[in-house]
CSV table of C-alpha atoms in Angstrom, one decimal:
chain,number,residue,atom,x,y,z
A,1329,MET,CA,-0.2,0.0,0.3
A,1330,ARG,CA,0.8,3.8,-1.0
A,1331,LEU,CA,2.4,6.0,2.0
A,1332,THR,CA,-0.3,8.3,1.4
A,1333,THR,CA,-3.0,5.6,0.3
A,1334,ARG,CA,-2.0,4.5,4.4
A,1335,ILE,CA,-2.5,8.3,5.1
A,1336,GLN,CA,-5.6,8.9,3.4
A,1337,LEU,CA,-7.3,5.1,5.4
A,1338,MET,CA,-5.7,7.0,9.2
A,1339,PHE,CA,-7.7,10.1,8.2
A,1340,MET,CA,-11.7,8.4,7.8
A,1341,MET,CA,-11.3,6.5,11.1
A,1342,PHE,CA,-10.1,9.8,12.0
A,1343,LEU,CA,-13.4,11.3,10.5
A,1344,MET,CA,-15.2,8.5,11.8
A,1345,PHE,CA,-14.4,7.9,14.9
A,1346,SER,CA,-14.4,11.0,16.0
A,1347,THR,CA,-18.2,12.1,14.9
A,1348,TRP,CA,-19.3,8.9,16.6
A,1349,GLY,CA,-16.6,9.9,20.2
A,1350,ALA,CA,-18.8,12.6,20.4
A,1351,TRP,CA,-21.7,11.9,21.5
A,1352,TYR,CA,-22.1,7.7,21.4
A,1353,GLY,CA,-20.8,7.4,25.4
A,1354,GLN,CA,-22.0,10.9,26.3
A,1355,MET,CA,-25.8,10.3,25.1
A,1356,GLY,CA,-27.2,8.3,28.2
A,1357,LYS,CA,-25.9,11.3,31.3
A,1358,TYR,CA,-26.8,14.4,28.1
A,1359,LEU,CA,-30.2,12.2,28.2
A,1360,PHE,CA,-31.5,12.1,32.1
A,1361,THR,CA,-28.8,15.0,32.1
A,1362,SER,CA,-30.7,17.6,30.1
A,1363,LEU,CA,-33.5,15.7,29.0
A,1364,HIS,CA,-34.6,14.3,32.5
A,1365,ALA,CA,-35.1,10.8,30.4
A,1366,ASN,CA,-35.7,7.8,32.4
A,1367,GLY,CA,-34.0,4.3,32.0
A,1368,ASP,CA,-35.9,2.6,28.9
A,1369,GLN,CA,-36.1,6.5,27.6
A,1370,ILE,CA,-31.8,5.8,26.7
A,1371,GLY,CA,-32.4,2.3,26.2
A,1372,SER,CA,-34.7,3.5,23.8
A,1373,ALA,CA,-32.5,5.2,22.3
A,1374,TYR,CA,-29.3,3.5,22.3
A,1375,ALA,CA,-31.7,1.0,20.1
A,1376,THR,CA,-31.9,3.2,17.8
A,1377,PHE,CA,-28.4,3.1,16.4
A,1378,SER,CA,-28.9,-1.6,17.2
A,1379,ILE,CA,-31.7,-0.9,14.7
A,1380,ALA,CA,-30.2,1.6,12.2
A,1381,SER,CA,-27.2,-1.6,12.4
A,1382,ILE,CA,-30.1,-3.8,11.2
A,1383,PHE,CA,-30.8,-2.4,7.5
A,1384,ALA,CA,-27.1,-1.3,7.3
A,1385,PRO,CA,-25.9,-4.1,5.0
A,1386,PHE,CA,-28.6,-4.1,3.2
A,1387,PHE,CA,-27.3,0.3,2.0
A,1388,VAL,CA,-23.7,-1.3,1.9
A,1389,GLY,CA,-25.0,-4.8,-0.4
A,1390,LEU,CA,-26.9,-2.9,-2.5
A,1391,ILE,CA,-25.4,0.1,-2.9
A,1392,ALA,CA,-21.6,-0.4,-2.7
A,1393,ASP,CA,-21.5,-4.1,-3.4
A,1394,ARG,CA,-23.4,-4.2,-6.5
A,1395,PHE,CA,-23.5,0.1,-8.1
A,1396,PHE,CA,-21.8,2.5,-6.1
A,1397,SER,CA,-18.3,3.3,-5.4
A,1398,ALA,CA,-18.6,2.3,-0.8
A,1399,GLN,CA,-16.7,6.2,-1.2
A,1400,LYS,CA,-19.3,8.3,-2.3
A,1401,VAL,CA,-21.8,5.9,-0.8
A,1402,MET,CA,-19.9,7.1,2.6
A,1403,GLY,CA,-20.0,10.7,1.9
A,1404,VAL,CA,-23.7,11.3,0.6
A,1405,LEU,CA,-24.9,9.7,3.6
A,1406,ASN,CA,-22.5,12.2,6.8
A,1407,ILE,CA,-23.3,14.9,4.6
A,1408,LEU,CA,-27.1,13.8,4.8
A,1409,GLY,CA,-26.0,12.6,8.6
A,1410,ALA,CA,-25.4,16.8,9.7
A,1411,VAL,CA,-28.5,17.5,8.1
A,1412,ILE,CA,-30.7,15.6,10.8
A,1413,LEU,CA,-28.0,16.5,13.5
A,1414,TYR,CA,-29.0,19.9,12.9
A,1415,PHE,CA,-32.6,19.9,14.1
A,1416,LEU,CA,-31.5,17.3,16.7
A,1417,ILE,CA,-30.2,19.8,17.6
A,1418,GLN,CA,-32.9,22.3,18.4
A,1419,ASN,CA,-35.0,18.9,19.9
A,1420,LYS,CA,-35.8,19.5,23.8
A,1421,ASP,CA,-37.7,16.4,24.1
A,1422,ALA,CA,-36.5,13.1,25.0
A,1423,ASP,CA,-39.6,11.3,23.4
A,1424,THR,CA,-39.1,13.6,20.5
A,1425,PHE,CA,-35.8,12.5,20.0
A,1426,PHE,CA,-35.6,8.8,19.6
A,1427,TRP,CA,-36.6,10.4,16.3
A,1428,TYR,CA,-33.9,12.3,15.7
A,1429,ILE,CA,-31.6,9.9,16.4
A,1430,LEU,CA,-32.9,7.1,14.9
A,1431,ALA,CA,-33.0,9.1,11.6
A,1432,TYR,CA,-29.4,10.2,11.7
A,1433,THR,CA,-28.0,6.5,13.7
A,1434,LEU,CA,-29.4,5.9,9.8
A,1435,THR,CA,-27.3,7.4,7.9
A,1436,PHE,CA,-24.2,5.7,10.2
A,1437,ALA,CA,-24.7,2.0,11.3
A,1438,PRO,CA,-23.4,2.4,7.0
A,1439,ASN,CA,-20.2,3.7,7.9
A,1440,LEU,CA,-19.4,0.9,10.2
A,1441,ALA,CA,-18.6,-1.7,8.2
A,1442,LEU,CA,-18.5,1.0,4.3
A,1443,SER,CA,-15.4,2.3,6.3
A,1444,SER,CA,-13.5,-1.3,6.4
A,1445,SER,CA,-14.6,-3.0,3.0
A,1446,ILE,CA,-12.3,0.6,1.5
A,1447,ALA,CA,-10.1,0.1,3.8
A,1448,MET,CA,-9.8,-3.8,3.2
A,1449,ASN,CA,-9.9,-3.0,-0.2
A,1450,GLN,CA,-6.4,-1.5,-0.3
A,1451,MET,CA,-4.8,-4.0,1.5
A,1452,LYS,CA,-2.5,-7.3,0.7
A,1453,ASP,CA,-2.9,-8.3,4.3
A,1454,PRO,CA,-5.0,-7.2,6.4
A,1455,GLY,CA,-4.1,-9.2,9.5
A,1456,LYS,CA,-1.7,-6.8,9.2
A,1457,GLU,CA,-2.2,-3.5,7.4
A,1458,PHE,CA,-5.1,-3.3,8.8
A,1459,PRO,CA,-5.0,-2.7,12.8
A,1460,PRO,CA,-2.2,0.9,12.3
A,1461,ILE,CA,-5.3,2.0,10.6
A,1462,ARG,CA,-8.3,1.3,12.3
A,1463,VAL,CA,-6.2,2.2,16.0
A,1464,LEU,CA,-6.5,6.3,14.3
A,1465,GLY,CA,-10.9,5.8,14.7
A,1466,THR,CA,-9.4,4.9,18.5
A,1467,ILE,CA,-6.9,8.3,19.0
A,1468,ALA,CA,-9.8,9.8,17.4
A,1469,TRP,CA,-11.9,9.0,20.5
A,1470,ILE,CA,-9.6,10.0,23.0
A,1471,VAL,CA,-9.6,13.5,21.7
A,1472,VAL,CA,-13.1,13.9,21.6
A,1473,THR,CA,-13.3,12.4,24.6
A,1474,ASN,CA,-11.0,14.4,26.0
A,1475,ILE,CA,-12.3,18.4,24.7
A,1476,ILE,CA,-15.9,17.1,26.3
A,1477,GLY,CA,-13.9,16.4,29.9
A,1478,TYR,CA,-11.8,19.8,29.5
A,1479,TYR,CA,-15.2,21.6,28.9
A,1480,GLU,CA,-17.4,19.7,31.1
A,1481,ILE,CA,-20.1,19.7,28.7
A,1482,GLY,CA,-20.5,15.8,28.4
A,1483,ASP,CA,-24.3,16.4,29.7
A,1484,LYS,CA,-24.9,19.2,26.9
A,1485,VAL,CA,-25.9,19.7,23.9
A,1486,THR,CA,-22.8,20.6,22.4
A,1487,ILE,CA,-21.3,16.8,22.4
A,1488,PHE,CA,-23.8,16.9,19.0
A,1489,GLN,CA,-22.8,21.0,17.4
A,1490,ILE,CA,-19.3,18.7,17.4
A,1491,ALA,CA,-20.6,15.5,15.7
A,1492,MET,CA,-22.3,17.6,13.2
A,1493,PHE,CA,-19.5,19.6,12.1
A,1494,THR,CA,-16.7,16.6,12.0
A,1495,SER,CA,-19.7,15.0,9.9
A,1496,ILE,CA,-20.2,17.4,7.6
A,1497,ALA,CA,-16.6,17.5,7.5
A,1498,TRP,CA,-16.3,13.5,6.6
A,1499,GLY,CA,-18.1,13.9,4.3
A,1500,ILE,CA,-16.3,16.3,2.3
A,1501,TYR,CA,-14.1,13.9,2.4
A,1502,ALA,CA,-14.9,10.6,1.8
A,1503,PHE,CA,-15.2,11.9,-2.2
A,1504,THR,CA,-11.9,12.7,-1.3
A,1505,LEU,CA,-10.6,8.2,-1.5
A,1506,PRO,CA,-9.8,6.1,-2.8
A,1507,ASN,CA,-12.4,4.5,-5.6
A,1508,THR,CA,-13.9,1.5,-4.0
A,1509,PRO,CA,-15.8,0.3,-6.6
A,1510,PRO,CA,-18.7,-2.2,-7.0
A,1511,LYS,CA,-16.5,-6.6,-7.2
A,1512,ALA,CA,-20.1,-8.3,-7.8
A,1513,SER,CA,-21.2,-8.3,-11.2
A,1514,GLY,CA,-23.8,-9.5,-13.5
A,1515,THR,CA,-27.8,-10.1,-13.2
A,1516,ALA,CA,-28.5,-9.1,-9.0
A,1517,SER,CA,-31.2,-11.3,-7.5
A,1518,VAL,CA,-32.7,-10.3,-4.1
A,1519,SER,CA,-30.7,-12.3,-1.3
A,1520,GLN,CA,-27.9,-10.8,-3.4
A,1521,ILE,CA,-29.5,-7.1,-3.2
A,1522,LEU,CA,-30.2,-7.4,0.5
A,1523,GLY,CA,-27.0,-8.1,1.4
A,1524,THR,CA,-28.0,-11.7,2.3
A,1525,ASP,CA,-25.7,-13.9,0.0
A,1526,SER,CA,-22.8,-13.2,3.2
A,1527,PHE,CA,-25.6,-15.9,4.6
A,1528,VAL,CA,-23.1,-19.2,2.2
A,1529,LEU,CA,-20.8,-18.6,5.7
A,1530,PHE,CA,-23.2,-18.9,7.5
A,1531,LYS,CA,-23.0,-22.7,6.1
A,1532,ASP,CA,-19.1,-22.1,8.1
A,1533,ARG,CA,-19.6,-24.4,11.4
A,1534,SER,CA,-17.3,-22.3,12.9
A,1535,PHE,CA,-18.1,-18.8,12.0
A,1536,LEU,CA,-21.8,-19.6,12.8
A,1537,ILE,CA,-21.3,-20.3,16.7
A,1538,PHE,CA,-18.6,-17.2,15.8
A,1539,PHE,CA,-21.7,-14.9,14.5
A,1540,ILE,CA,-23.6,-16.2,17.4
A,1541,SER,CA,-21.1,-15.4,20.4
A,1542,SER,CA,-21.3,-11.9,18.3
A,1543,VAL,CA,-24.7,-11.4,19.0
A,1544,LEU,CA,-25.0,-12.8,22.4
A,1545,VAL,CA,-22.0,-10.6,23.9
A,1546,CYS,CA,-23.0,-7.4,22.2
A,1547,ILE,CA,-25.6,-8.1,25.0
A,1548,PRO,CA,-23.5,-7.0,27.4
A,1549,LEU,CA,-21.8,-4.1,25.6
A,1550,ALA,CA,-25.1,-1.9,24.9
A,1551,PHE,CA,-24.5,-2.4,29.4
A,1552,TYR,CA,-21.3,-0.6,28.7
A,1553,TYR,CA,-22.1,1.4,25.4
A,1554,ALA,CA,-25.7,3.1,27.6
A,1555,HIS,CA,-24.8,3.3,31.3
A,1556,ALA,CA,-20.9,3.5,31.5
A,1557,ASN,CA,-20.4,7.3,32.5
A,1558,LEU,CA,-23.5,7.7,34.2
A,1559,SER,CA,-22.5,5.4,36.6
A,1560,LEU,CA,-19.0,6.4,36.9
A,1561,THR,CA,-20.1,9.4,37.6
A,1562,GLU,CA,-22.4,8.3,40.3
A,1563,SER,CA,-19.5,6.7,41.8
A,1564,HIS,CA,-18.3,9.9,42.5
A,1565,MET,CA,-15.6,9.9,40.2
A,1566,THR,CA,-14.3,13.2,38.6
A,1567,LYS,CA,-13.5,14.4,35.1
A,1568,VAL,CA,-15.2,10.8,34.2
A,1569,GLU,CA,-15.3,11.9,29.9
A,1570,ASN,CA,-11.5,12.3,30.6
A,1571,LYS,CA,-10.8,8.8,32.4
A,1572,MET,CA,-13.0,6.9,30.1
A,1573,SER,CA,-9.7,7.9,27.6
A,1574,LEU,CA,-7.3,6.3,28.9
A,1575,GLY,CA,-10.4,2.9,27.7
A,1576,GLN,CA,-9.2,3.8,24.1
A,1577,ALA,CA,-5.4,4.8,25.5
A,1578,SER,CA,-5.9,0.8,26.3
A,1579,GLU,CA,-7.4,-0.3,22.8
A,1580,VAL,CA,-4.6,1.5,20.2
A,1581,LEU,CA,-2.0,-0.1,23.0
A,1582,PHE,CA,-3.6,-3.9,22.2
A,1583,MET,CA,-4.6,-2.7,18.3
A,1584,LEU,CA,-1.2,-2.8,17.9
A,1585,LEU,CA,-0.3,-6.2,19.2
A,1586,ILE,CA,-3.4,-7.8,16.9
A,1587,PRO,CA,-0.3,-8.9,14.3
A,1588,PHE,CA,1.1,-10.2,16.7
A,1589,ALA,CA,-0.9,-11.9,19.3
A,1590,LEU,CA,-2.7,-13.2,15.7
A,1591,GLN,CA,-0.1,-14.9,14.9
A,1592,LYS,CA,1.2,-16.4,18.2
A,1593,PHE,CA,-2.1,-17.2,19.9
A,1594,GLY,CA,-4.6,-17.9,16.7
A,1595,ILE,CA,-8.1,-16.2,16.5
A,1596,LYS,CA,-10.3,-19.0,19.5
A,1597,LYS,CA,-7.2,-18.0,22.2
A,1598,MET,CA,-7.7,-13.6,21.3
A,1599,LEU,CA,-11.7,-14.6,21.2
A,1600,ILE,CA,-11.4,-15.7,24.5
A,1601,VAL,CA,-8.6,-13.3,26.3
A,1602,GLY,CA,-11.6,-10.5,25.6
A,1603,LEU,CA,-14.6,-12.3,26.3
A,1604,ILE,CA,-13.3,-13.1,29.7
A,1605,ALA,CA,-12.1,-9.4,30.0
A,1606,TRP,CA,-16.3,-8.0,29.9
A,1607,ILE,CA,-17.5,-9.8,33.1
A,1608,VAL,CA,-14.0,-9.1,35.1
A,1609,ARG,CA,-14.9,-5.2,34.1
A,1610,PHE,CA,-18.7,-5.5,34.4
A,1611,ILE,CA,-18.1,-6.5,38.0
A,1612,CYS,CA,-16.0,-4.2,38.4
A,1613,PHE,CA,-18.3,-1.0,37.4
A,1614,GLY,CA,-20.2,-3.5,40.3
A,1615,TYR,CA,-18.3,-3.2,43.2
A,1616,GLY,CA,-15.7,0.1,42.1
A,1617,ASP,CA,-15.7,3.3,44.1
A,1618,GLY,CA,-14.4,7.3,43.1
A,1619,ILE,CA,-13.8,7.5,47.0
A,1620,SER,CA,-12.9,4.4,48.5
A,1621,SER,CA,-11.7,2.2,45.8
A,1622,GLU,CA,-11.6,4.0,42.5
A,1623,TRP,CA,-8.1,2.0,41.6
A,1624,ILE,CA,-11.2,-0.9,40.9
A,1625,LEU,CA,-12.9,1.5,38.7
A,1626,TYR,CA,-9.1,2.8,37.0
A,1627,LEU,CA,-9.1,-1.3,35.6
A,1628,ALA,CA,-12.7,-1.7,34.1
A,1629,ILE,CA,-11.3,1.1,31.8
A,1630,VAL,CA,-8.0,-0.4,31.2
A,1631,LEU,CA,-10.3,-3.0,30.3
A,1632,HIS,CA,-11.6,-2.0,27.5
A,1633,GLY,CA,-9.0,-2.5,25.1
A,1634,VAL,CA,-8.6,-5.9,25.8
A,1635,CYS,CA,-12.0,-6.3,25.2
A,1636,TYR,CA,-13.2,-4.2,21.9
A,1637,ASP,CA,-10.0,-5.3,20.4
A,1638,PHE,CA,-10.3,-8.6,20.7
A,1639,PHE,CA,-13.9,-9.8,19.7
A,1640,PHE,CA,-14.7,-7.3,18.0
A,1641,VAL,CA,-11.9,-5.6,15.7
A,1642,THR,CA,-10.5,-9.9,15.7
A,1643,GLY,CA,-13.9,-10.6,14.4
A,1644,GLN,CA,-13.5,-8.1,11.5
A,1645,ILE,CA,-10.6,-9.6,10.3
A,1646,TYR,CA,-12.2,-13.0,11.3
A,1647,THR,CA,-15.1,-12.7,8.8
A,1648,ASP,CA,-12.5,-10.6,5.8
A,1649,ASN,CA,-10.0,-13.7,6.3
A,1650,LYS,CA,-14.1,-15.4,5.5
A,1651,ALA,CA,-15.5,-13.9,2.3
A,1652,GLY,CA,-14.1,-13.8,-0.6
A,1653,ASP,CA,-13.7,-10.6,-3.4
A,1654,LYS,CA,-17.3,-11.3,-4.0
A,1655,ILE,CA,-18.9,-10.1,-0.9
A,1656,LYS,CA,-16.4,-8.6,1.6
A,1657,ASN,CA,-19.2,-6.1,1.5
A,1658,SER,CA,-22.0,-7.8,2.7
A,1659,ALA,CA,-19.8,-9.2,4.5
A,1660,GLN,CA,-18.8,-6.5,6.7
A,1661,GLY,CA,-22.1,-6.0,6.6
A,1662,LEU,CA,-23.3,-9.2,8.5
A,1663,ILE,CA,-21.7,-8.9,10.9
A,1664,THR,CA,-22.4,-5.1,12.0
A,1665,LEU,CA,-25.8,-6.6,12.0
A,1666,ALA,CA,-24.5,-9.6,14.5
A,1667,THR,CA,-22.5,-7.2,16.8
A,1668,TYR,CA,-23.6,-3.5,16.7
A,1669,GLY,CA,-27.4,-4.4,15.8
A,1670,VAL,CA,-29.7,-7.7,16.3
A,1671,GLY,CA,-26.9,-8.0,19.5
A,1672,MET,CA,-26.5,-3.9,20.6
A,1673,GLY,CA,-30.6,-3.7,20.0
A,1674,ILE,CA,-31.6,-6.9,22.3
A,1675,GLY,CA,-29.2,-5.5,25.4
A,1676,SER,CA,-29.8,-1.4,24.6
A,1677,PHE,CA,-33.5,-2.3,25.2
A,1678,LEU,CA,-32.0,-4.8,28.6
A,1679,SER,CA,-31.2,-2.2,29.4
A,1680,GLY,CA,-33.3,0.9,29.4
A,1681,LYS,CA,-35.5,-1.8,31.5
A,1682,VAL,CA,-32.5,-3.6,34.1
A,1683,LEU,CA,-31.6,0.7,35.0
A,1684,THR,CA,-35.2,0.8,35.9
A,1685,LYS,CA,-36.0,-1.7,38.0
A,1686,TYR,CA,-32.4,-1.3,40.0
A,1687,THR,CA,-33.9,3.0,39.9
A,1688,THR,CA,-35.3,4.0,42.9
A,1689,GLY,CA,-36.3,8.0,43.1
A,1690,ASN,CA,-33.0,9.2,41.2
A,1691,VAL,CA,-30.8,6.5,42.6
A,1692,HIS,CA,-29.4,3.9,40.5
A,1693,ASP,CA,-28.7,0.8,42.1
A,1694,TRP,CA,-25.2,-0.2,40.5
A,1695,THR,CA,-23.9,-3.2,41.5
A,1696,SER,CA,-27.0,-4.6,41.1
A,1697,VAL,CA,-27.1,-3.0,37.4
A,1698,TRP,CA,-23.4,-4.7,36.5
A,1699,MET,CA,-24.1,-8.3,36.9
A,1700,VAL,CA,-27.0,-8.7,35.0
A,1701,PRO,CA,-24.6,-8.1,32.0
A,1702,ALA,CA,-22.0,-9.6,33.8
A,1703,GLY,CA,-23.7,-13.6,34.0
A,1704,ILE,CA,-24.7,-12.8,30.1
A,1705,ALA,CA,-21.3,-12.6,28.8
A,1706,ALA,CA,-20.0,-15.2,31.9
A,1707,VAL,CA,-23.1,-17.4,29.8
A,1708,VAL,CA,-21.3,-16.3,26.4
A,1709,LEU,CA,-17.5,-17.5,27.6
A,1710,ILE,CA,-18.9,-21.6,28.3
A,1711,LEU,CA,-20.5,-21.9,25.3
A,1712,PHE,CA,-17.7,-20.1,22.9
A,1713,VAL,CA,-14.9,-22.0,24.8
A,1714,ILE,CA,-17.3,-25.4,24.2
A,1715,PHE,CA,-18.3,-24.9,20.6
A,1716,PHE,CA,-16.0,-22.6,18.9
A,1717,HIS,CA,-13.2,-24.5,16.7
A,1718,ASP,CA,-11.5,-23.2,13.8
A,1719,LYS,CA,-8.4,-24.9,12.6
A,1720,LYS,CA,-8.4,-23.4,9.0
A,1721,THR,CA,-8.7,-19.9,9.7
A,1722,GLU,CA,-6.0,-19.8,12.5
A,1723,LYS,CA,-3.6,-21.1,10.6
A,1724,LEU,CA,-4.6,-18.8,6.9
A,1725,VAL,CA,-3.3,-15.9,9.7
A,1726,GLU,CA,-0.6,-17.5,9.9
């Protein structure tokens, strides 16, 4: 890959995660503090991202795989997203907010698969070349959340104003990215148009187990995104956004370790380590306190790198290895559907119900809340260890 292409892809990741990081982790606190939302309303707002992710394979499978270049689709979606954010910023009602954020996430969610496809289409060895590029997204998340934490605006509408401006910049920039034309040819069947041609991957038993595990582990993941910021704030931790960015800093470290870990340990062991880390961090969130045991909360935060990289980023690489050239885009859309769609959709609604159940007045029982995702992650770990076997892919990566 040429250096100029590498820099282009890095900046694409930087803009995407600047936009996403500006609002996603802070939205729950913003809804609770500024719009006086309850647990169910917060859970529903986060579920919109999952609803949008279910439709993402349609956009990717139809447009990027078959009819239009992926970078042009990305550009149009983000300019449209900036327009929607403009109207969301004017909204002051928690119920109406749901419809605005749903409309916006419908424009954002397809970018997760599009960005991976644009990047990986330029690579000969995604296992080695993708992590150093993807890590710029993590750096962007660190930068934007630290700005938000420094100015203490995590509970203000400013988070969406930042996302609006970065979305405009990202949308315009997307048109300058390396051309990623559709690779599929011939007459399009209904399954190809809907992106379901990548369902052929389910014939591989190990991929099916990985897919199911991805769905299930995203249930507890949704708890983290929806409630971690508010939980840490109510645990008497100060400068929460700044300290939470340590999680992304650890993500940078482990992202860079992925090529070496893949070669030494293989896919299965990396995914297992990621699942164990999820269990430990939820227990830490449940029992840490910003006054007497803040170190436990720090441990929960820094485990984010292992949790996210060793399961989700490794999963993207695993999916790319399994898919052929004609369905690379659809395959990435499929794993987006599994993780950010079905799994986090269930998790977002469940997290809202659990928060409401363990809330008395305005007081939340965070220990009880966090034990629910910890238990779910433990079940996923047991099932994955027993049923996932993919020696072929481990050898392929090596």
